[in-house]
Amino acid sequence: MVTAVAQEKKLLRGFDGGMMVHTGYLSGNLDAIGYQAKGAPLGIGGVIRLHLGDHFRIGSEGYVSTLSQRSNGSYLKYGWGGLLADFYKVIGRFQPYAGLTVGGGAMTTLLMFEEPASAWAAVDGTVFHKQGFMAIDPFVGCDFIVAGPMHLTLKLDYLCALSESKLLPNGPRVYIGFLFYH
């Protein structure tokens, strides 16, 4: 009888993972050049998590997000990822969750303030900068259980840079994707 109870109480209950695309609205001032960046980013990434017990998951996630600027090929692009922990609860076919990712990444900025005179000509007034950052990323979301191992997920987050420069334009992002459970 003790053996049966121990088997039912195992810690690792499974895992899940999948891909998500995202958009949202970001804004922020790049103080070093006096530029106000704003707009809707587009990005893609993924998550993988281990299920511990009945309501807790740990894992990691990573994404790349591009915020196009000035309609001339200028952009702010950042990749970030980290370790996450979240809590979830299954309610019928829905599985709401909330958690936090701690990690970091790098932002690459390419801004062209002048137009080239001709194709392949050098462009004056161009700014390029790449800088790493540490970040926390609180999130909430909800899975819809389509069938057994396949879930659709909808997630909302707010990436917050912890670096002293606060270099990231910030704002909410919304993610949609497919997850597979085992």
PDB file of C-alpha atoms in Angstrom:
ATOM      1  CA  MET A   1       0.000   0.000   0.000  1.00  0.00           C
ATOM      2  CA  VAL A   2       2.862   2.441   0.767  1.00  0.00           C
ATOM      3  CA  THR A   3       4.366   1.720  -2.677  1.00  0.00           C
ATOM      4  CA  ALA A   4       1.092   2.585  -4.473  1.00  0.00           C
ATOM      5  CA  VAL A   5       0.786   5.916  -2.628  1.00  0.00           C
ATOM      6  CA  ALA A   6       4.421   6.828  -3.415  1.00  0.00           C
ATOM      7  CA  GLN A   7       3.857   6.139  -7.124  1.00  0.00           C
ATOM      8  CA  GLU A   8       0.772   8.370  -7.220  1.00  0.00           C
ATOM      9  CA  LYS A   9       2.665  11.282  -5.634  1.00  0.00           C
ATOM     10  CA  LYS A  10       5.516  11.493  -8.167  1.00  0.00           C
ATOM     11  CA  LEU A  11       6.910  14.974  -8.682  1.00  0.00           C
ATOM     12  CA  LEU A  12       7.416  15.048 -12.476  1.00  0.00           C
ATOM     13  CA  ARG A  13       3.988  14.792 -14.120  1.00  0.00           C
ATOM     14  CA  GLY A  14       4.893  15.494 -17.740  1.00  0.00           C
ATOM     15  CA  PHE A  15       6.103  18.262 -20.020  1.00  0.00           C
ATOM     16  CA  ASP A  16       4.901  20.580 -22.748  1.00  0.00           C
ATOM     17  CA  GLY A  17       6.348  22.847 -25.384  1.00  0.00           C
ATOM     18  CA  GLY A  18       5.540  24.698 -28.544  1.00  0.00           C
ATOM     19  CA  MET A  19       5.820  27.816 -30.672  1.00  0.00           C
ATOM     20  CA  MET A  20       4.106  31.189 -30.447  1.00  0.00           C
ATOM     21  CA  VAL A  21       3.922  34.332 -32.572  1.00  0.00           C
ATOM     22  CA  HIS A  22       3.413  37.721 -30.965  1.00  0.00           C
ATOM     23  CA  THR A  23       2.586  41.373 -31.489  1.00  0.00           C
ATOM     24  CA  GLY A  24       1.498  44.217 -29.226  1.00  0.00           C
ATOM     25  CA  TYR A  25       2.327  47.887 -28.750  1.00  0.00           C
ATOM     26  CA  LEU A  26       5.714  49.152 -27.572  1.00  0.00           C
ATOM     27  CA  SER A  27       6.983  52.664 -26.943  1.00  0.00           C
ATOM     28  CA  GLY A  28       9.994  54.228 -25.319  1.00  0.00           C
ATOM     29  CA  ASN A  29      12.636  56.896 -25.668  1.00  0.00           C
ATOM     30  CA  LEU A  30      16.185  56.042 -26.756  1.00  0.00           C
ATOM     31  CA  ASP A  31      17.822  58.765 -24.666  1.00  0.00           C
ATOM     32  CA  ALA A  32      21.293  58.430 -26.224  1.00  0.00           C
ATOM     33  CA  ILE A  33      19.980  59.711 -29.582  1.00  0.00           C
ATOM     34  CA  GLY A  34      16.753  61.433 -28.528  1.00  0.00           C
ATOM     35  CA  TYR A  35      14.538  59.098 -30.564  1.00  0.00           C
ATOM     36  CA  GLN A  36      11.017  58.033 -29.594  1.00  0.00           C
ATOM     37  CA  ALA A  37      10.443  54.433 -30.748  1.00  0.00           C
ATOM     38  CA  LYS A  38       6.893  53.147 -30.958  1.00  0.00           C
ATOM     39  CA  GLY A  39       4.801  50.672 -32.858  1.00  0.00           C
ATOM     40  CA  ALA A  40       3.638  47.087 -33.121  1.00  0.00           C
ATOM     41  CA  PRO A  41       6.400  44.476 -32.947  1.00  0.00           C
ATOM     42  CA  LEU A  42       6.255  41.148 -34.738  1.00  0.00           C
ATOM     43  CA  GLY A  43       8.010  38.111 -33.371  1.00  0.00           C
ATOM     44  CA  ILE A  44       8.255  34.385 -32.865  1.00  0.00           C
ATOM     45  CA  GLY A  45       9.611  32.045 -30.235  1.00  0.00           C
ATOM     46  CA  GLY A  46       8.886  29.094 -28.059  1.00  0.00           C
ATOM     47  CA  VAL A  47       8.593  27.564 -24.630  1.00  0.00           C
ATOM     48  CA  ILE A  48       9.355  24.223 -22.989  1.00  0.00           C
ATOM     49  CA  ARG A  49       8.208  23.335 -19.458  1.00  0.00           C
ATOM     50  CA  LEU A  50       8.326  20.459 -16.976  1.00  0.00           C
ATOM     51  CA  HIS A  51       5.148  19.847 -14.935  1.00  0.00           C
ATOM     52  CA  LEU A  52       5.898  19.485 -11.231  1.00  0.00           C
ATOM     53  CA  GLY A  53       2.950  18.298  -9.176  1.00  0.00           C
ATOM     54  CA  ASP A  54      -0.582  19.207 -10.210  1.00  0.00           C
ATOM     55  CA  HIS A  55      -0.305  22.987 -10.739  1.00  0.00           C
ATOM     56  CA  PHE A  56       3.346  24.099 -11.070  1.00  0.00           C
ATOM     57  CA  ARG A  57       5.663  24.236 -14.110  1.00  0.00           C
ATOM     58  CA  ILE A  58       9.275  25.268 -14.640  1.00  0.00           C
ATOM     59  CA  GLY A  59      11.110  25.642 -17.914  1.00  0.00           C
ATOM     60  CA  SER A  60      12.504  28.149 -20.337  1.00  0.00           C
ATOM     61  CA  GLU A  61      11.358  30.316 -23.190  1.00  0.00           C
ATOM     62  CA  GLY A  62      12.995  32.459 -25.853  1.00  0.00           C
ATOM     63  CA  TYR A  63      11.789  34.926 -28.476  1.00  0.00           C
ATOM     64  CA  VAL A  64      12.930  37.304 -31.197  1.00  0.00           C
ATOM     65  CA  SER A  65      10.923  40.494 -31.677  1.00  0.00           C
ATOM     66  CA  THR A  66      11.308  43.167 -34.373  1.00  0.00           C
ATOM     67  CA  LEU A  67       9.908  46.679 -34.077  1.00  0.00           C
ATOM     68  CA  SER A  68      10.108  48.288 -37.542  1.00  0.00           C
ATOM     69  CA  GLN A  69      10.685  52.059 -37.622  1.00  0.00           C
ATOM     70  CA  ARG A  70      10.639  54.951 -40.110  1.00  0.00           C
ATOM     71  CA  SER A  71       9.318  52.817 -43.062  1.00  0.00           C
ATOM     72  CA  ASN A  72      12.823  52.602 -44.532  1.00  0.00           C
ATOM     73  CA  GLY A  73      14.208  49.346 -43.143  1.00  0.00           C
ATOM     74  CA  SER A  74      15.108  50.812 -39.737  1.00  0.00           C
ATOM     75  CA  TYR A  75      14.361  48.568 -36.766  1.00  0.00           C
ATOM     76  CA  LEU A  76      14.830  47.679 -33.133  1.00  0.00           C
ATOM     77  CA  LYS A  77      15.270  43.938 -32.808  1.00  0.00           C
ATOM     78  CA  TYR A  78      15.656  42.039 -29.631  1.00  0.00           C
ATOM     79  CA  GLY A  79      16.107  38.471 -28.662  1.00  0.00           C
ATOM     80  CA  TRP A  80      15.493  37.432 -25.089  1.00  0.00           C
ATOM     81  CA  GLY A  81      14.844  34.370 -23.037  1.00  0.00           C
ATOM     82  CA  GLY A  82      15.211  32.895 -19.628  1.00  0.00           C
ATOM     83  CA  LEU A  83      13.999  30.527 -16.987  1.00  0.00           C
ATOM     84  CA  LEU A  84      10.319  30.554 -16.099  1.00  0.00           C
ATOM     85  CA  ALA A  85       8.001  29.328 -13.409  1.00  0.00           C
ATOM     86  CA  ASP A  86       4.217  29.402 -13.521  1.00  0.00           C
ATOM     87  CA  PHE A  87       1.084  28.091 -11.858  1.00  0.00           C
ATOM     88  CA  TYR A  88      -1.876  26.696 -13.793  1.00  0.00           C
ATOM     89  CA  LYS A  89      -5.302  25.199 -13.126  1.00  0.00           C
ATOM     90  CA  VAL A  90      -7.406  23.068 -15.478  1.00  0.00           C
ATOM     91  CA  ILE A  91     -11.054  24.167 -15.601  1.00  0.00           C
ATOM     92  CA  GLY A  92     -12.913  22.038 -18.136  1.00  0.00           C
ATOM     93  CA  ARG A  93     -11.223  22.680 -21.497  1.00  0.00           C
ATOM     94  CA  PHE A  94      -9.506  25.854 -20.260  1.00  0.00           C
ATOM     95  CA  GLN A  95      -6.185  26.100 -18.450  1.00  0.00           C
ATOM     96  CA  PRO A  96      -5.439  29.596 -17.107  1.00  0.00           C
ATOM     97  CA  TYR A  97      -1.876  30.296 -15.934  1.00  0.00           C
ATOM     98  CA  ALA A  98       0.306  33.067 -14.504  1.00  0.00           C
ATOM     99  CA  GLY A  99       4.043  33.234 -14.030  1.00  0.00           C
ATOM    100  CA  LEU A 100       7.360  34.997 -14.341  1.00  0.00           C
ATOM    101  CA  THR A 101      10.420  34.635 -16.582  1.00  0.00           C
ATOM    102  CA  VAL A 102      13.829  35.828 -15.391  1.00  0.00           C
ATOM    103  CA  GLY A 103      16.597  36.152 -17.962  1.00  0.00           C
ATOM    104  CA  GLY A 104      17.999  38.538 -20.484  1.00  0.00           C
ATOM    105  CA  GLY A 105      18.892  39.188 -24.061  1.00  0.00           C
ATOM    106  CA  ALA A 106      20.243  41.770 -26.471  1.00  0.00           C
ATOM    107  CA  MET A 107      18.692  44.653 -28.401  1.00  0.00           C
ATOM    108  CA  THR A 108      20.037  45.675 -31.796  1.00  0.00           C
ATOM    109  CA  THR A 109      19.108  49.123 -33.093  1.00  0.00           C
ATOM    110  CA  LEU A 110      19.512  50.197 -36.727  1.00  0.00           C
ATOM    111  CA  LEU A 111      18.019  53.612 -37.494  1.00  0.00           C
ATOM    112  CA  MET A 112      18.524  55.415 -40.813  1.00  0.00           C
ATOM    113  CA  PHE A 113      17.688  59.113 -40.670  1.00  0.00           C
ATOM    114  CA  GLU A 114      18.651  59.918 -44.286  1.00  0.00           C
ATOM    115  CA  GLU A 115      17.909  58.235 -47.590  1.00  0.00           C
ATOM    116  CA  PRO A 116      20.692  56.908 -49.871  1.00  0.00           C
ATOM    117  CA  ALA A 117      21.409  58.846 -53.072  1.00  0.00           C
ATOM    118  CA  SER A 118      21.365  55.576 -55.061  1.00  0.00           C
ATOM    119  CA  ALA A 119      21.270  51.834 -54.568  1.00  0.00           C
ATOM    120  CA  TRP A 120      24.290  50.502 -52.647  1.00  0.00           C
ATOM    121  CA  ALA A 121      25.362  54.023 -51.685  1.00  0.00           C
ATOM    122  CA  ALA A 122      26.506  54.670 -48.122  1.00  0.00           C
ATOM    123  CA  VAL A 123      23.890  56.285 -45.897  1.00  0.00           C
ATOM    124  CA  ASP A 124      24.960  59.103 -43.604  1.00  0.00           C
ATOM    125  CA  GLY A 125      22.872  59.692 -40.497  1.00  0.00           C
ATOM    126  CA  THR A 126      22.676  55.984 -39.602  1.00  0.00           C
ATOM    127  CA  VAL A 127      22.827  54.726 -36.030  1.00  0.00           C
ATOM    128  CA  PHE A 128      23.723  51.136 -35.118  1.00  0.00           C
ATOM    129  CA  HIS A 129      23.926  49.905 -31.546  1.00  0.00           C
ATOM    130  CA  LYS A 130      23.789  46.521 -29.808  1.00  0.00           C
ATOM    131  CA  GLN A 131      23.469  46.119 -26.055  1.00  0.00           C
ATOM    132  CA  GLY A 132      22.695  43.278 -23.689  1.00  0.00           C
ATOM    133  CA  PHE A 133      20.158  43.482 -20.890  1.00  0.00           C
ATOM    134  CA  MET A 134      18.801  41.553 -17.933  1.00  0.00           C
ATOM    135  CA  ALA A 135      15.017  41.376 -17.646  1.00  0.00           C
ATOM    136  CA  ILE A 136      11.976  40.037 -15.860  1.00  0.00           C
ATOM    137  CA  ASP A 137       8.854  39.163 -17.774  1.00  0.00           C
ATOM    138  CA  PRO A 138       5.572  38.681 -15.880  1.00  0.00           C
ATOM    139  CA  PHE A 139       2.855  36.931 -17.889  1.00  0.00           C
ATOM    140  CA  VAL A 140      -0.696  35.603 -17.755  1.00  0.00           C
ATOM    141  CA  GLY A 141      -2.436  33.373 -20.235  1.00  0.00           C
ATOM    142  CA  CYS A 142      -4.909  30.640 -20.934  1.00  0.00           C
ATOM    143  CA  ASP A 143      -4.694  27.414 -22.914  1.00  0.00           C
ATOM    144  CA  PHE A 144      -7.646  25.940 -24.727  1.00  0.00           C
ATOM    145  CA  ILE A 145      -7.373  22.150 -24.686  1.00  0.00           C
ATOM    146  CA  VAL A 146      -8.195  21.164 -28.269  1.00  0.00           C
ATOM    147  CA  ALA A 147      -7.711  17.421 -27.903  1.00  0.00           C
ATOM    148  CA  GLY A 148      -5.558  15.513 -25.435  1.00  0.00           C
ATOM    149  CA  PRO A 149      -1.985  16.597 -26.078  1.00  0.00           C
ATOM    150  CA  MET A 150      -2.746  19.618 -28.328  1.00  0.00           C
ATOM    151  CA  HIS A 151      -3.444  23.034 -26.775  1.00  0.00           C
ATOM    152  CA  LEU A 152      -3.955  26.492 -28.251  1.00  0.00           C
ATOM    153  CA  THR A 153      -2.484  29.188 -26.024  1.00  0.00           C
ATOM    154  CA  LEU A 154      -3.118  32.906 -25.654  1.00  0.00           C
ATOM    155  CA  LYS A 155      -0.632  34.814 -23.485  1.00  0.00           C
ATOM    156  CA  LEU A 156      -0.043  38.446 -22.449  1.00  0.00           C
ATOM    157  CA  ASP A 157       3.306  39.687 -21.073  1.00  0.00           C
ATOM    158  CA  TYR A 158       5.221  42.863 -20.236  1.00  0.00           C
ATOM    159  CA  LEU A 159       9.021  42.590 -20.647  1.00  0.00           C
ATOM    160  CA  CYS A 160      10.861  44.840 -18.172  1.00  0.00           C
ATOM    161  CA  ALA A 161      14.591  45.554 -18.581  1.00  0.00           C
ATOM    162  CA  LEU A 162      16.557  45.581 -15.339  1.00  0.00           C
ATOM    163  CA  SER A 163      19.667  47.198 -16.816  1.00  0.00           C
ATOM    164  CA  GLU A 164      20.623  50.653 -15.643  1.00  0.00           C
ATOM    165  CA  SER A 165      19.936  52.230 -19.056  1.00  0.00           C
ATOM    166  CA  LYS A 166      16.308  50.996 -19.321  1.00  0.00           C
ATOM    167  CA  LEU A 167      16.996  50.786 -23.044  1.00  0.00           C
ATOM    168  CA  LEU A 168      13.961  48.806 -24.171  1.00  0.00           C
ATOM    169  CA  PRO A 169      10.798  50.325 -25.522  1.00  0.00           C
ATOM    170  CA  ASN A 170       8.185  48.539 -23.463  1.00  0.00           C
ATOM    171  CA  GLY A 171       4.533  47.687 -23.503  1.00  0.00           C
ATOM    172  CA  PRO A 172       2.248  44.670 -23.570  1.00  0.00           C
ATOM    173  CA  ARG A 173       2.671  41.847 -26.048  1.00  0.00           C
ATOM    174  CA  VAL A 174       0.048  39.259 -26.947  1.00  0.00           C
ATOM    175  CA  TYR A 175       1.075  35.752 -28.034  1.00  0.00           C
ATOM    176  CA  ILE A 176      -0.843  33.001 -29.773  1.00  0.00           C
ATOM    177  CA  GLY A 177       0.478  29.535 -30.442  1.00  0.00           C
ATOM    178  CA  PHE A 178       0.287  25.762 -30.374  1.00  0.00           C
ATOM    179  CA  LEU A 179       1.565  23.668 -27.473  1.00  0.00           C
ATOM    180  CA  PHE A 180       1.934  19.908 -27.271  1.00  0.00           C
ATOM    181  CA  TYR A 181       1.643  18.120 -23.926  1.00  0.00           C
ATOM    182  CA  HIS A 182       2.984  14.761 -22.832  1.00  0.00           C
TER     183      HIS A 182
END
